[in-house]
Short mmCIF file of C-alpha atoms and ligand atoms in Angstrom, two decimals:
data_model
loop_
_atom_site.label_atom_id
_atom_site.label_comp_id
_atom_site.label_asym_id
_atom_site.label_seq_id
_atom_site.Cartn_x
_atom_site.Cartn_y
_atom_site.Cartn_z
CA UNK S 1 -17.39 34.08 -10.14
CA UNK S 2 -15.56 34.52 -6.84
CA UNK S 3 -18.41 32.94 -4.94
CA UNK S 4 -18.41 29.98 -7.28
CA UNK S 5 -14.78 29.33 -6.53
CA UNK S 6 -15.28 29.63 -2.78
CA UNK S 7 -18.20 27.24 -2.88
CA UNK S 8 -16.16 24.83 -4.97
CA UNK S 9 -13.25 25.01 -2.53
CA UNK S 10 -15.49 24.43 0.47
CA UNK S 11 -17.11 21.50 -1.24
CA UNK S 12 -13.68 20.11 -2.11
CA UNK S 13 -12.35 20.40 1.43
CA UNK S 14 -15.38 18.69 2.93
CA UNK S 15 -15.18 16.10 0.25
CA UNK S 16 -11.50 15.30 0.81
CA UNK S 17 -11.94 14.98 4.52
CA UNK S 18 -15.03 12.84 4.15
CA UNK S 19 -13.45 10.66 1.51
CA UNK S 20 -10.32 9.81 3.45
CA UNK S 21 -12.27 9.15 6.62
CA UNK S 22 -14.67 6.97 4.68
CA UNK S 23 -11.85 5.01 3.07
CA UNK S 24 -10.15 4.54 6.43
CA UNK S 25 -13.32 3.28 8.00
CA UNK S 26 -14.01 1.03 5.05
CA UNK S 27 -10.81 -0.80 5.94
CA UNK S 28 -12.13 -1.21 9.46
CA UNK S 29 -15.52 -2.31 8.16
CA UNK S 30 -13.84 -4.81 5.90
CA UNK S 31 -11.82 -6.30 8.73
CA UNK S 32 -14.79 -6.39 11.06
CA UNK S 33 -17.18 -7.94 8.58
CA UNK S 34 -14.61 -10.45 7.44
CA UNK S 35 -13.94 -11.53 10.99
CA UNK S 36 -17.59 -11.95 11.80
CA UNK S 37 -17.99 -14.05 8.68
CA UNK S 38 -15.08 -16.17 9.82
CA UNK S 39 -16.40 -16.46 13.36
CA UNK S 40 -13.74 -14.16 14.75
CA UNK S 41 -13.98 -10.82 16.48
CA UNK S 42 -11.69 -8.65 14.41
CA UNK S 43 -9.86 -5.58 15.67
CA UNK S 44 -11.27 -4.71 19.08
CA UNK S 45 -8.36 -3.36 21.07
CA UNK S 46 -8.03 0.21 19.76
CA UNK S 47 -11.08 1.89 21.23
CA UNK S 48 -14.52 0.33 21.57
CA UNK S 49 -15.24 -1.99 18.63
CA UNK S 50 -11.79 -1.19 17.27
CA UNK S 51 -13.09 2.22 16.40
CA UNK S 52 -9.69 3.89 16.57
CA UNK S 53 -7.98 1.18 14.56
CA UNK S 54 -7.85 3.19 11.30
CA UNK S 55 -6.18 6.01 13.22
CA UNK S 56 -3.62 3.62 14.66
CA UNK S 57 -3.02 2.14 11.22
CA UNK S 58 -2.58 5.59 9.74
CA UNK S 59 -0.04 6.57 12.38
CA UNK S 60 1.81 3.34 11.82
CA UNK S 61 1.94 3.87 8.06
CA UNK S 62 3.18 7.43 8.36
CA UNK S 63 5.91 6.68 10.86
CA UNK S 64 7.27 3.69 9.03
CA UNK S 65 10.59 4.11 7.32
CA UNK S 66 10.26 5.17 3.69
CA UNK S 67 12.08 2.52 1.75
CA UNK S 68 12.74 2.84 -1.95
CA UNK S 69 14.43 -0.34 -3.12
CA UNK S 70 17.68 0.33 -4.95
CA UNK S 71 16.77 -1.58 -8.10
CA UNK S 72 13.62 0.38 -8.80
CA UNK S 73 12.97 3.26 -11.14
CA UNK S 74 12.69 5.95 -8.51
CA UNK S 75 10.51 8.58 -10.15
CA UNK S 76 7.97 6.16 -11.53
CA UNK S 77 8.07 4.20 -8.31
CA UNK S 78 6.78 7.21 -6.43
CA UNK S 79 4.46 8.32 -9.21
CA UNK S 80 2.59 5.00 -9.15
CA UNK S 81 0.81 5.33 -5.81
CA UNK S 82 0.27 9.07 -6.32
CA UNK S 83 -1.44 8.42 -9.61
CA UNK S 84 -3.49 5.67 -8.07
CA UNK S 85 -4.91 7.89 -5.36
CA UNK S 86 -5.40 10.91 -7.62
CA UNK S 87 -7.27 8.89 -10.19
CA UNK S 88 -9.38 7.16 -7.59
CA UNK S 89 -10.57 10.53 -6.32
CA UNK S 90 -11.29 12.10 -9.68
CA UNK S 91 -14.55 10.38 -10.68
CA UNK S 92 -16.15 12.05 -7.68
CA UNK S 93 -16.17 15.30 -9.59
CA UNK S 94 -19.18 13.99 -11.44
CA UNK S 95 -20.90 11.84 -8.85
CA UNK S 96 -23.84 13.60 -7.25
CA UNK S 97 -23.96 12.76 -3.58
CA UNK S 98 -27.19 14.53 -2.89
CA UNK S 99 -29.87 16.79 -4.27
CA UNK S 100 -29.43 20.53 -3.76
CA UNK S 101 -29.61 22.92 -0.85
CA UNK S 102 -30.07 26.65 -0.80
CA UNK S 103 -27.55 28.68 1.17
CA UNK S 104 -27.78 32.50 1.21
CA UNK S 105 -30.16 32.39 -1.71
CA UNK S 106 -27.84 30.32 -3.86
CA UNK S 107 -28.68 26.87 -5.06
CA UNK S 108 -25.79 24.61 -4.22
CA UNK S 109 -25.81 21.23 -5.90
CA UNK S 110 -24.44 18.40 -3.84
CA UNK S 111 -21.99 17.55 -6.54
CA UNK S 112 -18.57 18.97 -7.18
CA UNK S 113 -19.37 19.89 -10.77
CA UNK S 114 -22.54 19.11 -12.69
CA UNK S 115 -21.01 17.98 -15.94
CA UNK S 116 -23.59 17.14 -18.55
CA UNK S 117 -21.52 14.16 -19.65
CA UNK S 118 -20.99 13.04 -16.06
CA UNK S 119 -21.42 9.30 -16.45
CA UNK S 120 -18.99 9.16 -19.36
CA UNK S 121 -16.49 11.19 -17.39
CA UNK S 122 -16.73 8.87 -14.40
CA UNK S 123 -16.22 5.79 -16.46
CA UNK S 124 -13.34 7.17 -18.46
CA UNK S 125 -11.50 8.39 -15.37
CA UNK S 126 -12.04 5.20 -13.46
CA UNK S 127 -10.43 3.27 -16.27
CA UNK S 128 -7.34 5.44 -15.88
CA UNK S 129 -6.87 3.77 -12.52
CA UNK S 130 -4.88 1.03 -14.17
CA UNK S 131 -2.02 3.45 -14.88
CA UNK S 132 -1.14 3.69 -11.21
CA UNK S 133 -1.01 -0.07 -11.02
CA UNK S 134 1.03 -0.47 -14.19
CA UNK S 135 3.53 2.19 -13.16
CA UNK S 136 3.84 0.69 -9.70
CA UNK S 137 4.35 -2.78 -11.07
CA UNK S 138 6.74 -1.71 -13.80
CA UNK S 139 8.86 0.56 -11.66
CA UNK S 140 9.21 -2.10 -8.99
CA UNK S 141 11.46 -3.97 -11.38
CA UNK S 142 10.36 -7.28 -10.01
CA UNK S 143 8.89 -10.22 -11.87
CA UNK S 144 5.91 -10.68 -9.63
CA UNK S 145 5.00 -7.02 -9.57
CA UNK S 146 5.21 -6.79 -13.32
CA UNK S 147 3.11 -9.90 -13.68
CA UNK S 148 0.51 -8.40 -11.37
CA UNK S 149 0.51 -5.15 -13.31
CA UNK S 150 0.15 -6.91 -16.65
CA UNK S 151 -2.68 -9.01 -15.34
CA UNK S 152 -4.38 -5.95 -13.93
CA UNK S 153 -4.22 -4.12 -17.22
CA UNK S 154 -5.46 -7.10 -19.24
CA UNK S 155 -8.27 -7.60 -16.80
CA UNK S 156 -9.29 -3.97 -16.77
CA UNK S 157 -9.33 -3.74 -20.53
CA UNK S 158 -11.45 -6.88 -20.84
CA UNK S 159 -13.96 -5.74 -18.30
CA UNK S 160 -14.14 -2.18 -19.52
CA UNK S 161 -16.15 -3.38 -22.53
CA UNK S 162 -19.08 -5.02 -20.72
CA UNK S 163 -18.98 -2.13 -18.28
CA UNK S 164 -19.32 0.42 -21.03
CA UNK S 165 -21.95 -1.56 -22.89
CA UNK S 166 -24.16 -2.04 -19.86
CA UNK S 167 -23.79 1.65 -19.19
CA UNK S 168 -24.76 2.41 -22.79
CA UNK S 169 -28.02 0.58 -22.19
CA UNK S 170 -28.75 2.99 -19.38
CA UNK S 171 -27.88 5.95 -21.58
CA UNK S 172 -30.33 4.73 -24.19
CA UNK S 173 -33.03 4.24 -21.59
CA UNK S 174 -32.69 7.57 -19.89
CA UNK S 175 -31.73 9.49 -22.98
CA UNK S 176 -28.98 11.41 -21.19
CA UNK S 177 -25.42 10.94 -20.01
CA UNK S 178 -25.46 13.44 -17.16
CA UNK S 179 -25.35 11.76 -13.76
CA UNK S 180 -27.86 14.11 -12.21
CA UNK S 181 -30.25 13.67 -15.09
CA UNK S 182 -29.98 9.91 -14.88
CA UNK S 183 -31.03 10.11 -11.24
CA UNK S 184 -33.88 12.46 -12.01
CA UNK S 185 -35.15 9.90 -14.51
CA UNK S 186 -35.40 7.27 -11.77
CA UNK S 187 -36.69 9.42 -8.99
CA UNK S 188 -40.44 8.85 -9.32
CA UNK S 189 -40.86 5.31 -8.02
CA UNK S 190 -38.52 2.46 -7.21
CA UNK S 191 -39.86 0.53 -10.21
CA UNK S 192 -38.06 3.05 -12.38
CA UNK S 193 -34.77 2.27 -10.73
CA UNK S 194 -32.43 0.88 -13.30
CA UNK S 195 -31.73 -2.16 -11.18
CA UNK S 196 -35.31 -3.31 -11.88
CA UNK S 197 -35.43 -2.02 -15.42
CA UNK S 198 -32.03 -3.47 -16.27
CA UNK S 199 -31.43 -6.46 -13.98
CA UNK S 200 -29.07 -8.17 -16.42
CA UNK S 201 -27.24 -4.94 -17.05
CA UNK S 202 -26.87 -4.50 -13.32
CA UNK S 203 -25.33 -7.92 -12.80
CA UNK S 204 -22.90 -7.30 -15.65
CA UNK S 205 -22.06 -3.87 -14.34
CA UNK S 206 -21.53 -5.12 -10.82
CA UNK S 207 -19.30 -7.98 -11.95
CA UNK S 208 -17.26 -5.69 -14.15
CA UNK S 209 -16.95 -3.23 -11.31
CA UNK S 210 -15.57 -5.97 -9.09
CA UNK S 211 -13.00 -6.63 -11.78
CA UNK S 212 -12.27 -2.94 -12.29
CA UNK S 213 -11.58 -2.40 -8.62
CA UNK S 214 -9.43 -5.54 -8.50
CA UNK S 215 -11.48 -7.09 -5.77
CA UNK S 216 -11.85 -10.77 -5.09
CA UNK S 217 -12.92 -12.89 -6.94
CA UNK S 218 -11.03 -10.90 -9.54
CA UNK S 219 -8.01 -9.80 -7.53
CA UNK S 220 -5.61 -11.40 -9.97
CA UNK S 221 -3.42 -8.31 -9.76
CA UNK S 222 -2.60 -8.92 -6.11
CA UNK S 223 -3.18 -12.61 -5.80
CA UNK S 224 -1.14 -13.25 -2.68
CA UNK S 225 -0.84 -16.96 -3.23
CA UNK S 226 0.80 -16.68 -6.66
CA UNK S 227 2.28 -13.20 -6.91
CA UNK S 228 3.14 -12.26 -3.31
CA UNK S 229 1.14 -9.06 -3.45
CA UNK S 230 1.39 -8.31 -7.15
CA UNK S 231 2.02 -4.75 -8.12
CA UNK S 232 2.58 -3.45 -4.59
CA UNK S 233 5.02 -6.10 -3.42
CA UNK S 234 7.87 -3.62 -3.19
CA UNK S 235 5.91 -0.88 -1.50
CA UNK S 236 5.86 -0.22 2.20
CA UNK S 237 4.89 2.44 4.67
CA UNK S 238 3.14 5.51 3.38
CA UNK S 239 3.43 4.60 -0.29
CA UNK S 240 1.70 1.33 0.36
CA UNK S 241 -0.99 3.09 2.30
CA UNK S 242 -1.62 5.29 -0.75
CA UNK S 243 -2.23 2.17 -2.82
CA UNK S 244 -4.46 0.82 -0.11
CA UNK S 245 -6.40 4.03 0.16
CA UNK S 246 -6.70 4.20 -3.60
CA UNK S 247 -8.16 0.75 -3.62
CA UNK S 248 -10.70 1.49 -0.93
CA UNK S 249 -11.65 4.80 -2.46
CA UNK S 250 -12.16 2.91 -5.70
CA UNK S 251 -14.55 0.61 -3.93
CA UNK S 252 -16.51 3.53 -2.52
CA UNK S 253 -16.51 5.16 -5.92
CA UNK S 254 -17.76 2.02 -7.59
CA UNK S 255 -20.49 1.69 -4.97
CA UNK S 256 -21.52 5.28 -5.48
CA UNK S 257 -21.65 4.66 -9.26
CA UNK S 258 -24.07 1.87 -8.69
CA UNK S 259 -26.12 3.77 -6.14
CA UNK S 260 -26.46 6.62 -8.61
CA UNK S 261 -26.89 4.69 -11.83
CA UNK S 262 -28.91 1.72 -10.65
CA UNK S 263 -30.53 2.53 -7.32
CA UNK S 264 -31.95 5.91 -8.18
CA UNK S 265 -29.54 8.14 -6.26
CA UNK S 266 -31.39 9.92 -3.52
CA UNK S 267 -34.88 8.62 -4.22
CA UNK S 268 -36.48 6.92 -1.24
CA UNK S 269 -38.90 4.15 -2.17
CA UNK S 270 -42.56 5.02 -1.72
CA UNK S 271 -41.83 8.21 0.19
CA UNK S 272 -42.07 11.60 -1.34
CA UNK S 273 -40.34 14.02 0.98
CA UNK S 274 -42.00 17.00 -0.63
CA UNK S 275 -45.40 15.68 0.45
CA UNK S 276 -44.28 15.50 4.08
CA UNK S 277 -43.95 19.25 4.20
CA UNK S 278 -40.21 19.33 4.91
CA UNK S 279 -38.20 22.33 3.91
CA UNK S 280 -36.13 22.09 0.76
CA UNK S 281 -32.85 22.34 2.61
CA UNK S 282 -33.78 19.48 4.93
CA UNK S 283 -34.68 17.40 1.93
CA UNK S 284 -31.33 18.25 0.41
CA UNK S 285 -29.51 17.09 3.51
CA UNK S 286 -31.59 13.94 3.79
CA UNK S 287 -30.81 13.19 0.17
CA UNK S 288 -27.10 13.13 0.98
CA UNK S 289 -27.71 10.51 3.64
CA UNK S 290 -29.84 8.45 1.31
CA UNK S 291 -27.05 8.34 -1.25
CA UNK S 292 -24.61 7.53 1.52
CA UNK S 293 -26.76 4.68 2.76
CA UNK S 294 -27.05 3.19 -0.71
CA UNK S 295 -23.33 3.55 -1.24
CA UNK S 296 -22.66 1.91 2.10
CA UNK S 297 -24.90 -0.94 1.13
CA UNK S 298 -22.88 -1.60 -2.00
CA UNK S 299 -19.63 -1.30 -0.08
CA UNK S 300 -20.97 -3.99 2.17
CA UNK S 301 -21.82 -6.16 -0.81
CA UNK S 302 -18.29 -5.69 -2.15
CA UNK S 303 -16.84 -6.87 1.15
CA UNK S 304 -19.37 -9.65 1.41
CA UNK S 305 -18.49 -10.96 -2.03
CA UNK S 306 -14.81 -10.76 -1.25
CA UNK S 307 -15.05 -12.94 1.82
CA UNK S 308 -17.34 -15.45 0.18
CA UNK S 309 -15.92 -16.26 -3.21
CA UNK S 310 -12.58 -17.81 -4.07
CA UNK S 311 -10.37 -16.22 -6.67
CA UNK S 312 -10.86 -17.01 -10.33
CA UNK S 313 -8.12 -18.66 -12.29
CA UNK S 314 -6.68 -16.30 -14.87
CA UNK S 315 -8.08 -18.12 -17.90
CA UNK S 316 -11.47 -18.38 -16.23
CA UNK S 317 -11.36 -14.67 -15.66
CA UNK S 318 -10.72 -13.99 -19.32
CA UNK S 319 -13.35 -16.54 -20.36
CA UNK S 320 -15.92 -14.93 -18.14
CA UNK S 321 -15.13 -11.48 -19.47
CA UNK S 322 -14.98 -12.21 -23.18
CA UNK S 323 -17.22 -15.23 -23.59
CA UNK S 324 -20.01 -14.44 -21.16
CA UNK S 325 -20.20 -10.86 -20.03
CA UNK S 326 -19.39 -9.25 -23.35
CA UNK S 327 -22.00 -11.17 -25.43
CA UNK S 328 -24.54 -10.80 -22.65
CA UNK S 329 -24.01 -7.08 -22.46
CA UNK S 330 -24.32 -6.76 -26.23
CA UNK S 331 -27.59 -8.69 -26.11
CA UNK S 332 -28.73 -6.51 -23.25
CA UNK S 333 -27.88 -3.40 -25.21
CA UNK S 334 -29.69 -4.59 -28.32
CA UNK S 335 -32.82 -5.56 -26.43
CA UNK S 336 -32.85 -2.24 -24.65
CA UNK S 337 -32.39 -0.37 -27.90
CA UNK S 338 -35.15 -2.36 -29.56
CA UNK S 339 -37.54 -1.77 -26.69
CA UNK S 340 -36.82 1.93 -26.64
CA UNK S 341 -37.20 2.15 -30.39
CA UNK S 342 -40.34 0.08 -30.90
CA UNK S 343 -42.33 0.28 -27.68
CA UNK C 1 -8.76 -45.42 -25.08
CA UNK C 2 -9.22 -43.38 -21.98
CA UNK C 3 -10.28 -39.86 -22.59
CA UNK C 4 -7.79 -38.09 -20.37
CA UNK C 5 -9.68 -34.87 -20.41
CA UNK C 6 -12.84 -36.54 -19.30
CA UNK C 7 -11.13 -38.55 -16.64
CA UNK C 8 -9.09 -35.85 -15.01
CA UNK C 9 -10.30 -32.49 -16.17
CA UNK C 10 -13.78 -33.30 -17.32
CA UNK C 11 -15.74 -31.62 -14.58
CA UNK C 12 -16.27 -28.53 -16.69
CA UNK C 13 -17.96 -30.52 -19.43
CA UNK C 14 -20.51 -31.96 -17.09
CA UNK C 15 -21.58 -28.67 -15.59
CA UNK C 16 -25.24 -27.96 -16.07
CA UNK C 17 -26.47 -24.61 -17.27
CA UNK C 18 -27.14 -23.50 -13.71
CA UNK C 19 -23.54 -24.35 -12.79
CA UNK C 20 -22.20 -22.51 -15.76
CA UNK C 21 -23.80 -19.19 -14.96
CA UNK C 22 -22.32 -19.35 -11.46
CA UNK C 23 -25.03 -17.21 -9.95
CA UNK C 24 -27.09 -19.78 -8.01
CA UNK C 25 -23.97 -21.14 -6.37
CA UNK C 26 -22.74 -17.64 -5.63
CA UNK C 27 -25.98 -16.70 -3.92
CA UNK C 28 -25.89 -19.89 -1.90
CA UNK C 29 -22.36 -19.12 -0.75
CA UNK C 30 -23.18 -15.54 0.07
CA UNK C 31 -26.11 -16.72 2.13
CA UNK C 32 -23.79 -18.95 4.14
CA UNK C 33 -21.38 -16.15 4.97
CA UNK C 34 -24.23 -13.81 5.82
CA UNK C 35 -25.65 -16.42 8.15
CA UNK C 36 -22.27 -16.74 9.82
CA UNK C 37 -21.95 -13.02 10.19
CA UNK C 38 -25.37 -12.49 11.70
CA UNK C 39 -26.05 -15.57 13.76
CA UNK C 40 -22.90 -17.46 14.61
CA UNK C 41 -21.01 -16.91 17.80
CA UNK C 42 -17.38 -16.02 17.43
CA UNK C 43 -14.90 -18.61 18.59
CA UNK C 44 -12.15 -16.16 19.47
CA UNK C 45 -10.43 -16.50 22.83
CA UNK C 46 -9.62 -13.01 24.04
CA UNK C 47 -6.18 -14.15 25.03
CA UNK C 48 -4.63 -12.15 27.82
CA UNK C 49 -7.96 -11.87 29.63
CA UNK C 50 -9.33 -15.28 28.76
CA UNK C 51 -7.19 -18.38 28.58
CA UNK C 52 -7.82 -21.63 26.85
CA UNK C 53 -8.24 -24.74 28.93
CA UNK C 54 -5.21 -26.77 27.98
CA UNK C 55 -5.02 -30.52 27.79
CA UNK C 56 -3.73 -32.41 30.85
CA UNK C 57 -0.87 -33.86 28.82
CA UNK C 58 0.15 -30.51 27.39
CA UNK C 59 3.93 -30.14 27.14
CA UNK C 60 5.00 -26.65 28.09
CA UNK C 61 8.12 -25.52 29.87
CA UNK C 62 10.06 -27.89 32.10
CA UNK C 63 9.89 -27.86 35.87
CA UNK C 64 12.33 -29.62 38.20
CA UNK C 65 10.26 -31.18 40.95
CA UNK C 66 10.87 -31.49 44.67
CA UNK C 67 9.91 -34.47 46.78
CA UNK C 68 7.56 -34.68 49.78
CA UNK C 69 10.10 -33.09 52.08
CA UNK C 70 10.89 -30.32 49.71
CA UNK C 71 14.20 -31.79 48.54
CA UNK C 72 15.25 -31.70 44.90
CA UNK C 73 14.52 -34.94 43.14
CA UNK C 74 17.14 -34.66 40.43
CA UNK C 75 20.26 -36.68 41.06
CA UNK C 76 22.18 -35.56 38.01
CA UNK C 77 22.04 -38.95 36.31
CA UNK C 78 22.20 -37.36 32.84
CA UNK C 79 19.43 -39.59 31.49
CA UNK C 80 17.51 -36.62 30.26
CA UNK C 81 20.55 -35.03 28.73
CA UNK C 82 21.35 -38.26 26.88
CA UNK C 83 17.90 -38.84 25.50
CA UNK C 84 17.32 -35.25 24.51
CA UNK C 85 17.16 -35.23 20.68
CA UNK C 86 17.98 -31.54 20.58
CA UNK C 87 20.89 -31.79 23.04
CA UNK C 88 19.66 -28.77 24.84
CA UNK C 89 20.14 -29.88 28.45
CA UNK C 90 23.42 -29.02 30.14
CA UNK C 91 24.07 -30.53 33.54
CA UNK C 92 27.10 -30.10 35.77
CA UNK C 93 27.02 -32.73 38.50
CA UNK C 94 28.61 -32.44 41.88
CA UNK C 95 28.92 -34.62 44.97
CA UNK C 96 26.53 -33.91 47.75
CA UNK C 97 28.31 -32.67 50.87
CA UNK C 98 26.78 -33.03 54.35
CA UNK C 99 25.97 -29.32 54.49
CA UNK C 100 23.51 -29.53 51.63
CA UNK C 101 22.15 -32.97 52.36
CA UNK C 102 18.91 -31.52 53.66
CA UNK C 103 18.18 -30.39 50.12
CA UNK C 104 19.58 -33.28 48.09
CA UNK C 105 18.73 -36.86 49.11
CA UNK C 106 21.12 -38.61 46.68
CA UNK C 107 24.91 -38.75 46.42
CA UNK C 108 25.10 -36.47 43.41
CA UNK C 109 23.19 -33.40 42.55
CA UNK C 110 22.98 -31.06 39.60
CA UNK C 111 24.98 -27.96 40.38
CA UNK C 112 24.07 -26.47 37.04
CA UNK C 113 20.99 -27.53 35.15
CA UNK C 114 20.37 -25.48 32.05
CA UNK C 115 17.86 -25.89 29.27
CA UNK C 116 18.13 -23.96 26.04
CA UNK C 117 14.48 -23.26 25.28
CA UNK C 118 15.34 -22.19 21.76
CA UNK C 119 16.67 -25.61 20.91
CA UNK C 120 14.18 -27.63 22.91
CA UNK C 121 11.47 -29.16 20.76
CA UNK C 122 9.19 -29.91 23.70
CA UNK C 123 9.13 -33.60 22.82
CA UNK C 124 8.84 -34.68 26.42
CA UNK C 125 11.53 -37.39 26.14
CA UNK C 126 13.29 -35.97 29.18
CA UNK C 127 10.31 -36.53 31.40
CA UNK C 128 9.93 -40.07 30.05
CA UNK C 129 13.56 -40.85 30.66
CA UNK C 130 13.95 -39.45 34.14
CA UNK C 131 14.21 -42.31 36.67
CA UNK C 132 13.56 -39.99 39.57
CA UNK C 133 10.40 -38.33 38.25
CA UNK C 134 12.24 -35.08 38.62
CA UNK C 135 11.62 -33.29 35.35
CA UNK C 136 8.22 -32.61 33.91
CA UNK C 137 6.92 -30.51 31.09
CA UNK C 138 4.22 -28.52 32.73
CA UNK C 139 1.52 -26.21 31.43
CA UNK C 140 3.67 -23.10 31.35
CA UNK C 141 3.49 -21.64 27.86
CA UNK C 142 4.01 -17.93 28.27
CA UNK C 143 7.70 -18.05 27.55
CA UNK C 144 8.37 -14.69 25.94
CA UNK C 145 11.28 -12.72 27.40
CA UNK C 146 13.02 -9.62 26.17
CA UNK C 147 16.49 -10.94 25.38
CA UNK C 148 17.88 -14.01 23.76
CA UNK C 149 20.07 -15.05 26.70
CA UNK C 150 17.06 -15.40 28.90
CA UNK C 151 15.90 -18.33 26.84
CA UNK C 152 18.65 -20.41 28.40
CA UNK C 153 17.10 -21.01 31.78
CA UNK C 154 18.90 -22.35 34.82
CA UNK C 155 17.91 -23.82 38.13
CA UNK C 156 16.66 -20.53 39.48
CA UNK C 157 13.80 -20.69 37.01
CA UNK C 158 13.46 -24.43 36.55
CA UNK C 159 13.24 -25.74 40.11
CA UNK C 160 9.79 -25.87 41.52
CA UNK C 161 9.39 -23.31 44.25
CA UNK C 162 7.40 -25.49 46.64
CA UNK C 163 7.79 -29.09 47.61
CA UNK C 164 4.96 -31.45 48.29
CA UNK C 165 3.70 -34.71 46.87
CA UNK C 166 4.81 -35.47 43.39
CA UNK C 167 2.33 -34.61 40.77
CA UNK C 168 2.12 -37.36 38.23
CA UNK C 169 0.58 -36.28 35.00
CA UNK C 170 -0.90 -38.81 32.67
S1 SF4 M 1 11.50 -31.81 25.83
FE1 SF4 M 1 12.74 -33.01 24.43
S2 SF4 M 1 14.04 -31.47 23.45
FE2 SF4 M 1 13.22 -30.52 25.28
S3 SF4 M 1 14.72 -30.86 26.84
FE3 SF4 M 1 13.28 -32.54 27.00
S4 SF4 M 1 14.13 -34.13 25.72
FE4 SF4 M 1 15.19 -32.26 25.19
S1 SF4 M 2 16.24 -34.57 35.69
FE1 SF4 M 2 15.98 -36.74 36.01
S2 SF4 M 2 16.97 -37.64 34.18
FE2 SF4 M 2 17.67 -35.54 34.30
S3 SF4 M 2 19.55 -35.66 35.44
FE3 SF4 M 2 17.96 -35.23 36.95
S4 SF4 M 2 17.34 -37.20 37.68
FE4 SF4 M 2 18.50 -37.57 35.82
#
């Protein structure tokens, strides 16, 4: 039992460090990619290629004065960003970021906990993310923030449905709701990857994920041109950076979801590492990098979409959610169920 | 009767199926941004190291010119101060005494010539109005200083350091 706890703590520490670094560098990646798309150069003063920019940003955020506006509800005001970041980290409990390695004769799974209802857990936690936003917006005691928060919650609820339904199709296909098991079902060949088995489901899932993470074209919660910055208008300094981090961690989380659920986790197309005569531990480590690469790819797509598409109007957003994605995902679910049942 | 919806809002009705599912257009757009990212050259000017070539008629900060013999051209006629729409030129005129005649060809000269750069709108009227071709808006645009008073500049800053033939800018 003691060893279990130590392993868990080590995994947690590595994970926290990795996660915050990753989120920080996602901000840099976002700014770099955006500037190249807009024919600019982006941050390039802090270190080569702006490599130290996240560090500089972090220092700036920490040393800024902590302002709590007088008209806000103080406790909730501080709880908002904390909740946001806590909730954005939690789904990672169930996301496998690699196969397994053997250390000192123990099999260590590259996953914080292998819950056998992993996918459900991830999805339910990630939908809690809206509480941080609602609290932030409500406690700010400001019309625009509240409007942003209300929009965010309406949007998240509407897109939760297609998200869940397209996920249900995967559950039916793979006959399990454990994340690791879902990967093991896709591991054989890339044609078993759910993105090819469930292309429609993937598009629905991806769109809903964009909406869940409040990214453009669905960033109605922030919506600078109408709502200043929506729910985080009143936040500055470190508290704002928590919101920001939460948002970027959410993006990474969403990308990891898709890498795991739709791109077959750590399976490499047409290569079977066990045939190459590599040791199991090496394979385990390689598997982590494969998952990372797939996650990074989706992070790139998130950024790419953001700097390509304009924002939806609010009614268009609702139309898209309820009138297109929801029926489509139901159809997708029914077809999948029928195929599984009759074929 | 005009169908208002059709006339002004009707674009949604005429969308084809391909338009309605958004995806083809989205992929097209994403392709454009990807192309930009991978193949287009950035247009950024890396400012302090690189500087833009500015137009010959650019209107930056004022300079009070000297003539061929290095004497100040300005005769304190107040034309520029009158025409200035922002009233930001302050001139104190004084008679030229024999001791300073080597520097001032006219009968009057500007003892104090101050321009409030905060109020100036860089319209260039002063250089149009000047009968002596003494004031010009040159290509100086790095005007930042570290206190507000320094934005009111006097002759020490304004007067051209060297003399020489007058530079007429088109
Ligand atoms: S540029 Fe225009 S505003 Fe400025 S000093 Fe000359 S006349 Fe006045
Ligand atoms: S700068 Fe020209 S217009 Fe102004 S006072 Fe001197 S001579 Fe007259």
